Amino acid sequence: MSRILNIGAAQMGPIQPDESRASAVARLVAMMREAKGRGCDFVVFTELALTTFFPRYYEEDRAKMDHWFEREMPGPETRFLFETADELNIGFYLGYAELTPEGRHFNTAILVDGNGKITGKYRKIHLPGHADHDESRIVQHLEKRYFEPGDMGFPVYRQNDAIMGMLICNDRRWPEAYRVLTLQGADLVVLGYNTPDINTTGLYEPSYLRSYHNHLSMTANAYMNSCWVVGTAKAGVEDGCGLIGGSCIIQPSGEIVTQATTVEDELITFACDLDMAKLGKETIFNYAKHRRVEHYGRITSQTGVEIADQAAE
Ligand code: ING
């Protein structure tokens, strides 16, 4: 019998800097209710789904940015979302900025089950951008200033009949991330993203490439790892800064089965047959039969240039 998981990707439109968490949570709850009404068992929200993308702002005193972070999850302003999940018996992925009791800062995502209980956590490993103010940039991208790299590796969780892994935004551009998850059996990878619609370094990049690379990163890795991929955007113009949309649900063949067409709050849904992952996992991407790590040669953390130079010696 096929394992059908009815999934919703709940794309968010912009969250302006002065929008309250209560307002953002109300928008998430509305899409959760819409997802339930459309038969969903699980809904994927986005990265930093409770606030504006605050790493675009430079603050000398990092402590002054702590108000963008959640000290507890659920907390007073987010409990409503968890209570609604319990009421509707629907699970979800939620991205947010985490401030731990020890004072550590992470770009975090959690899995929550249909009883409103947290069943899994992931902390973003690939932090793009920079740590200090970069005056050459059109817009700052200070994730390296405000977050530590994740310290949990890439865990997988059995939930809603799936083996589910989480990524966050820039992680989706790194093939290793999907491979580590699918080496653990993942047949579903869920992620949120906040992606500027221009190259904020000021280097020229045709803007259409932003959307092309977004889908390329996820579709190629869905195929090469034979897994479903759900990518959910925070989209639209936040404080004058554009973010791409393009939220989508991708089947293990690498084909997009549904995608968002706006840059607003928009729910897309699909009845995902998780067993579609079996074809690739049992044939072309059967790691046990065909993957030959022992023949890959020296794998080090060095960059290719260092290795090539050494080879030339
Ligand atoms: N945002 C962007 C992302 O990886 C980025 C940053 C965009 C890096 C385009 C490289 C190219 O989608 C986050 N939040 O990671």
Short mmCIF file of C-alpha atoms and ligand atoms in Angstrom, two decimals:
data_model
loop_
_atom_site.label_atom_id
_atom_site.label_comp_id
_atom_site.label_asym_id
_atom_site.label_seq_id
_atom_site.Cartn_x
_atom_site.Cartn_y
_atom_site.Cartn_z
CA MET A 1 0.00 0.00 0.00
CA SER A 2 1.44 3.42 -0.98
CA ARG A 3 2.40 5.86 1.73
CA ILE A 4 0.52 9.01 0.69
CA LEU A 5 1.44 12.16 2.65
CA ASN A 6 -0.69 15.19 1.81
CA ILE A 7 1.78 18.06 2.13
CA GLY A 8 1.25 21.81 2.07
CA ALA A 9 3.96 24.38 1.43
CA ALA A 10 2.80 27.61 3.07
CA GLN A 11 4.71 30.37 1.31
CA MET A 12 4.78 33.64 3.25
CA GLY A 13 4.64 37.07 1.73
CA PRO A 14 6.87 39.74 3.28
CA ILE A 15 7.09 40.30 7.03
CA GLN A 16 7.85 43.99 7.54
CA PRO A 17 10.22 44.98 10.38
CA ASP A 18 7.37 46.46 12.42
CA GLU A 19 5.03 43.46 12.02
CA SER A 20 4.34 41.73 15.33
CA ARG A 21 4.96 38.06 15.95
CA ALA A 22 1.26 37.75 16.74
CA SER A 23 0.48 38.99 13.25
CA ALA A 24 2.95 36.59 11.64
CA VAL A 25 1.60 33.70 13.72
CA ALA A 26 -1.97 34.60 12.71
CA ARG A 27 -0.92 34.36 9.05
CA LEU A 28 0.69 30.97 9.69
CA VAL A 29 -2.41 29.71 11.52
CA ALA A 30 -4.65 30.86 8.65
CA MET A 31 -2.55 28.87 6.18
CA MET A 32 -2.48 25.89 8.54
CA ARG A 33 -6.30 25.92 8.64
CA GLU A 34 -6.43 26.26 4.85
CA ALA A 35 -4.02 23.32 4.56
CA LYS A 36 -6.23 21.17 6.80
CA GLY A 37 -9.25 22.20 4.75
CA ARG A 38 -7.44 21.01 1.63
CA GLY A 39 -6.67 17.63 3.20
CA CYS A 40 -3.07 18.19 4.30
CA ASP A 41 -1.45 16.08 7.04
CA PHE A 42 1.72 18.21 7.17
CA VAL A 43 2.58 21.81 6.33
CA VAL A 44 6.01 23.29 5.60
CA PHE A 45 6.44 26.90 6.71
CA THR A 46 9.49 28.96 5.80
CA GLU A 47 12.87 30.03 7.21
CA LEU A 48 12.65 32.78 9.89
CA ALA A 49 8.85 32.56 9.61
CA LEU A 50 8.19 34.80 12.63
CA THR A 51 10.16 37.91 11.69
CA THR A 52 11.51 39.95 8.86
CA PHE A 53 14.85 38.75 7.45
CA PHE A 54 16.79 40.77 10.03
CA PRO A 55 20.31 39.71 8.90
CA ARG A 56 19.93 42.50 6.33
CA TYR A 57 20.55 44.97 9.19
CA TYR A 58 23.94 45.76 10.73
CA GLU A 59 24.07 46.29 14.47
CA GLU A 60 27.39 46.82 16.22
CA ASP A 61 25.96 45.53 19.50
CA ARG A 62 24.73 42.01 18.73
CA ALA A 63 22.68 41.94 21.93
CA LYS A 64 20.43 44.58 20.39
CA MET A 65 19.37 41.97 17.81
CA ASP A 66 18.26 39.43 20.41
CA HIS A 67 14.67 40.67 20.19
CA TRP A 68 14.46 38.92 16.80
CA PHE A 69 15.17 35.59 18.52
CA GLU A 70 12.90 33.12 20.35
CA ARG A 71 14.08 32.22 23.87
CA GLU A 72 11.48 29.48 24.17
CA MET A 73 9.55 27.42 21.63
CA PRO A 74 6.64 27.40 21.87
CA GLY A 75 6.55 30.71 23.66
CA PRO A 76 3.66 33.00 24.61
CA GLU A 77 3.41 34.41 21.05
CA THR A 78 3.82 31.10 19.19
CA ARG A 79 1.78 28.74 21.38
CA PHE A 80 -1.31 29.48 19.27
CA LEU A 81 0.32 27.76 16.29
CA PHE A 82 1.08 24.61 18.31
CA GLU A 83 -2.41 24.55 19.83
CA THR A 84 -3.94 24.82 16.37
CA ALA A 85 -1.77 21.96 15.12
CA ASP A 86 -3.07 19.85 18.01
CA GLU A 87 -6.67 20.91 17.30
CA LEU A 88 -6.37 20.07 13.60
CA ASN A 89 -4.06 17.06 13.97
CA ILE A 90 -1.59 18.48 11.45
CA GLY A 91 2.21 18.45 11.71
CA PHE A 92 4.51 21.22 10.56
CA TYR A 93 8.06 22.49 9.88
CA LEU A 94 8.81 25.96 11.24
CA GLY A 95 11.92 28.09 10.79
CA TYR A 96 12.87 30.69 13.41
CA ALA A 97 15.81 32.40 15.12
CA GLU A 98 16.76 30.42 18.26
CA LEU A 99 18.44 31.93 21.35
CA THR A 100 19.36 29.09 23.70
CA PRO A 101 19.41 29.36 27.54
CA GLU A 102 23.21 29.24 27.22
CA GLY A 103 23.11 32.34 25.01
CA ARG A 104 23.88 30.65 21.70
CA HIS A 105 22.24 31.91 18.50
CA PHE A 106 21.08 29.61 15.69
CA ASN A 107 19.00 29.79 12.51
CA THR A 108 16.76 26.88 13.47
CA ALA A 109 13.91 24.72 12.19
CA ILE A 110 11.72 22.31 14.10
CA LEU A 111 9.38 19.46 13.26
CA VAL A 112 6.10 19.39 15.16
CA ASP A 113 3.61 16.50 15.15
CA GLY A 114 -0.19 16.48 15.01
CA ASN A 115 -0.36 16.73 18.79
CA GLY A 116 1.55 20.01 18.72
CA LYS A 117 4.68 18.38 20.17
CA ILE A 118 8.21 19.15 18.90
CA THR A 119 9.61 15.92 17.43
CA GLY A 120 12.79 17.19 15.79
CA LYS A 121 15.19 20.11 15.44
CA TYR A 122 17.85 21.23 12.96
CA ARG A 123 20.22 24.19 13.11
CA LYS A 124 21.36 25.72 9.82
CA ILE A 125 24.91 24.68 8.94
CA HIS A 126 25.60 26.61 5.71
CA LEU A 127 25.47 30.28 6.74
CA PRO A 128 25.94 32.53 3.69
CA GLY A 129 26.99 36.16 3.73
CA HIS A 130 29.44 37.79 6.11
CA ALA A 131 30.04 38.73 9.76
CA ASP A 132 31.14 42.37 9.51
CA HIS A 133 29.58 45.33 7.79
CA ASP A 134 30.43 45.21 4.10
CA GLU A 135 30.06 48.64 2.56
CA SER A 136 30.46 47.20 -0.93
CA ARG A 137 27.18 45.39 -0.61
CA ILE A 138 23.85 46.67 -1.87
CA VAL A 139 22.18 44.93 1.07
CA GLN A 140 23.93 43.36 4.03
CA HIS A 141 23.60 39.60 4.55
CA LEU A 142 24.89 39.15 8.10
CA GLU A 143 23.95 35.55 8.92
CA LYS A 144 27.58 34.89 9.92
CA ARG A 145 27.28 37.76 12.42
CA TYR A 146 24.08 36.75 14.14
CA PHE A 147 24.09 32.94 13.92
CA GLU A 148 26.52 30.16 14.80
CA PRO A 149 26.82 27.22 12.36
CA GLY A 150 24.50 24.40 13.36
CA ASP A 151 25.81 21.87 15.89
CA MET A 152 23.34 19.02 15.27
CA GLY A 153 24.55 17.62 11.96
CA PHE A 154 21.77 16.57 9.57
CA PRO A 155 19.33 14.43 11.60
CA VAL A 156 16.39 12.50 10.14
CA TYR A 157 13.10 11.74 11.83
CA ARG A 158 10.32 9.22 11.29
CA GLN A 159 7.12 11.26 11.12
CA ASN A 160 3.85 11.09 9.20
CA ASP A 161 4.97 7.77 7.68
CA ALA A 162 8.07 9.43 6.16
CA ILE A 163 11.75 9.49 6.96
CA MET A 164 12.04 13.25 7.05
CA GLY A 165 15.07 15.54 7.01
CA MET A 166 15.25 19.29 7.38
CA LEU A 167 17.41 21.89 5.66
CA ILE A 168 17.36 25.67 5.83
CA CYS A 169 17.80 27.96 2.84
CA ASN A 170 21.46 28.04 1.76
CA ASP A 171 21.81 24.38 2.82
CA ARG A 172 19.74 23.50 -0.28
CA ARG A 173 22.63 24.57 -2.53
CA TRP A 174 25.04 22.01 -1.04
CA PRO A 175 24.68 18.43 -2.39
CA GLU A 176 26.36 16.96 0.69
CA ALA A 177 23.44 18.08 2.83
CA TYR A 178 20.91 15.97 0.91
CA ARG A 179 23.34 13.07 0.64
CA VAL A 180 23.91 12.90 4.40
CA LEU A 181 20.12 12.90 4.93
CA THR A 182 19.41 10.26 2.28
CA LEU A 183 22.31 8.04 3.41
CA GLN A 184 20.17 7.85 6.56
CA GLY A 185 17.14 6.84 4.48
CA ALA A 186 15.38 10.18 4.08
CA ASP A 187 12.61 10.08 1.48
CA LEU A 188 11.39 13.61 2.21
CA VAL A 189 13.50 16.77 2.67
CA VAL A 190 11.65 19.90 3.82
CA LEU A 191 13.11 23.39 3.92
CA GLY A 192 12.33 27.08 4.03
CA TYR A 193 14.23 29.93 2.37
CA ASN A 194 14.59 33.71 2.35
CA THR A 195 16.44 34.45 -0.91
CA PRO A 196 17.16 37.99 -2.10
CA ASP A 197 15.95 38.58 -5.66
CA ILE A 198 19.26 40.27 -6.57
CA ASN A 199 22.89 39.41 -5.96
CA THR A 200 23.47 41.57 -2.89
CA THR A 201 27.26 41.57 -3.30
CA GLY A 202 26.86 44.12 -6.07
CA LEU A 203 28.47 41.71 -8.58
CA TYR A 204 26.36 41.46 -11.71
CA GLU A 205 24.11 38.41 -11.88
CA PRO A 206 21.07 38.28 -14.18
CA SER A 207 18.10 38.32 -11.82
CA TYR A 208 16.38 35.38 -13.57
CA LEU A 209 19.22 33.17 -12.32
CA ARG A 210 18.00 33.63 -8.74
CA SER A 211 14.85 31.64 -9.50
CA TYR A 212 16.58 29.23 -11.89
CA HIS A 213 19.25 28.31 -9.31
CA ASN A 214 16.60 28.01 -6.61
CA HIS A 215 14.71 25.32 -8.49
CA LEU A 216 17.88 23.75 -9.97
CA SER A 217 19.36 23.22 -6.49
CA MET A 218 16.25 21.44 -5.24
CA THR A 219 15.18 19.53 -8.35
CA ALA A 220 18.67 18.19 -9.09
CA ASN A 221 19.15 17.01 -5.53
CA ALA A 222 15.66 15.49 -5.35
CA TYR A 223 16.62 13.39 -8.39
CA MET A 224 20.21 12.56 -7.34
CA ASN A 225 19.07 11.51 -3.89
CA SER A 226 15.70 10.06 -4.91
CA CYS A 227 13.65 11.97 -2.38
CA TRP A 228 10.74 14.39 -2.26
CA VAL A 229 11.82 18.01 -1.67
CA VAL A 230 9.52 20.76 -0.40
CA GLY A 231 10.91 24.31 -0.53
CA THR A 232 8.89 27.12 1.04
CA ALA A 233 9.80 30.79 0.48
CA LYS A 234 9.42 33.96 2.43
CA ALA A 235 8.69 36.14 -0.60
CA GLY A 236 7.98 39.68 -1.68
CA VAL A 237 9.46 43.03 -0.67
CA GLU A 238 10.55 43.37 2.97
CA ASP A 239 11.63 46.90 3.87
CA GLY A 240 12.44 47.59 0.23
CA CYS A 241 14.43 44.38 -0.24
CA GLY A 242 13.00 41.81 -2.67
CA LEU A 243 12.85 38.09 -1.89
CA ILE A 244 12.06 35.44 -4.52
CA GLY A 245 9.04 33.19 -4.30
CA GLY A 246 8.92 29.97 -6.25
CA SER A 247 7.86 27.71 -3.39
CA CYS A 248 7.50 24.22 -4.78
CA ILE A 249 6.97 20.53 -4.16
CA ILE A 250 9.33 18.26 -6.10
CA GLN A 251 8.98 14.50 -6.60
CA PRO A 252 11.94 12.08 -6.51
CA SER A 253 12.19 12.15 -10.31
CA GLY A 254 13.25 15.79 -9.95
CA GLU A 255 10.05 17.13 -11.47
CA ILE A 256 8.22 20.05 -9.83
CA VAL A 257 4.64 18.86 -9.21
CA THR A 258 3.27 22.20 -7.98
CA GLN A 259 4.67 25.67 -7.36
CA ALA A 260 3.58 29.05 -6.08
CA THR A 261 2.70 31.77 -8.59
CA THR A 262 2.68 34.80 -6.29
CA VAL A 263 5.00 36.50 -3.83
CA GLU A 264 2.34 36.58 -1.10
CA ASP A 265 0.98 34.17 1.48
CA GLU A 266 0.13 31.25 -0.75
CA LEU A 267 -0.52 27.61 0.06
CA ILE A 268 0.37 24.93 -2.47
CA THR A 269 -0.49 21.29 -1.81
CA PHE A 270 0.15 17.86 -3.24
CA ALA A 271 -0.64 14.23 -2.36
CA CYS A 272 2.93 12.90 -2.17
CA ASP A 273 3.36 9.16 -2.72
CA LEU A 274 6.45 8.65 -0.55
CA ASP A 275 7.03 5.23 -2.17
CA MET A 276 7.96 7.03 -5.42
CA ALA A 277 11.39 7.39 -3.78
CA LYS A 278 11.85 3.63 -3.94
CA LEU A 279 12.53 3.52 -7.69
CA GLY A 280 15.68 5.62 -7.46
CA LYS A 281 16.79 4.24 -4.11
CA GLU A 282 16.51 0.64 -5.38
CA THR A 283 17.97 1.22 -8.84
CA ILE A 284 20.08 4.08 -10.18
CA PHE A 285 20.86 5.63 -6.76
CA ASN A 286 21.14 2.43 -4.81
CA TYR A 287 24.06 3.63 -2.68
CA ALA A 288 24.98 0.15 -1.40
CA LYS A 289 25.21 -1.30 -4.93
CA HIS A 290 26.66 1.57 -6.94
CA ARG A 291 28.26 4.21 -4.71
CA ARG A 292 31.98 3.57 -4.28
CA VAL A 293 33.36 5.95 -1.65
CA GLU A 294 36.37 3.69 -1.14
CA HIS A 295 37.44 4.49 -4.72
CA TYR A 296 36.99 8.28 -4.44
CA GLY A 297 40.53 8.89 -3.34
CA ARG A 298 41.67 11.25 -0.62
CA ILE A 299 38.71 13.24 0.69
CA THR A 300 39.86 16.11 2.86
CA SER A 301 38.48 19.42 4.05
CA GLN A 302 41.14 21.11 1.91
CA THR A 303 39.97 23.03 -1.14
CA GLY A 304 40.62 21.53 -4.55
CA VAL A 305 43.32 24.11 -5.33
CA GLU A 306 45.48 22.96 -2.40
CA ILE A 307 45.13 19.32 -3.45
CA ALA A 308 45.89 20.13 -7.09
CA ASP A 309 48.99 22.11 -6.06
CA GLN A 310 50.17 19.22 -3.90
CA ALA A 311 49.56 16.80 -6.80
CA ALA A 312 51.73 19.01 -9.00
CA GLU A 313 54.68 18.80 -6.53
N1 ING B 1 19.66 33.16 1.57
C1 ING B 1 20.23 32.95 0.30
C2 ING B 1 20.14 31.52 -0.22
O1 ING B 1 21.05 30.72 -0.11
C3 ING B 1 22.15 33.26 -1.17
C4 ING B 1 21.61 33.49 0.19
C5 ING B 1 21.37 33.57 -2.30
C6 ING B 1 23.40 32.75 -1.30
C7 ING B 1 21.90 33.32 -3.59
C8 ING B 1 23.95 32.49 -2.58
C9 ING B 1 23.19 32.81 -3.72
O2 ING B 1 19.11 31.25 -0.81
C10 ING B 1 19.79 32.48 2.74
N2 ING B 1 19.06 32.93 3.77
O3 ING B 1 20.55 31.52 2.87
#
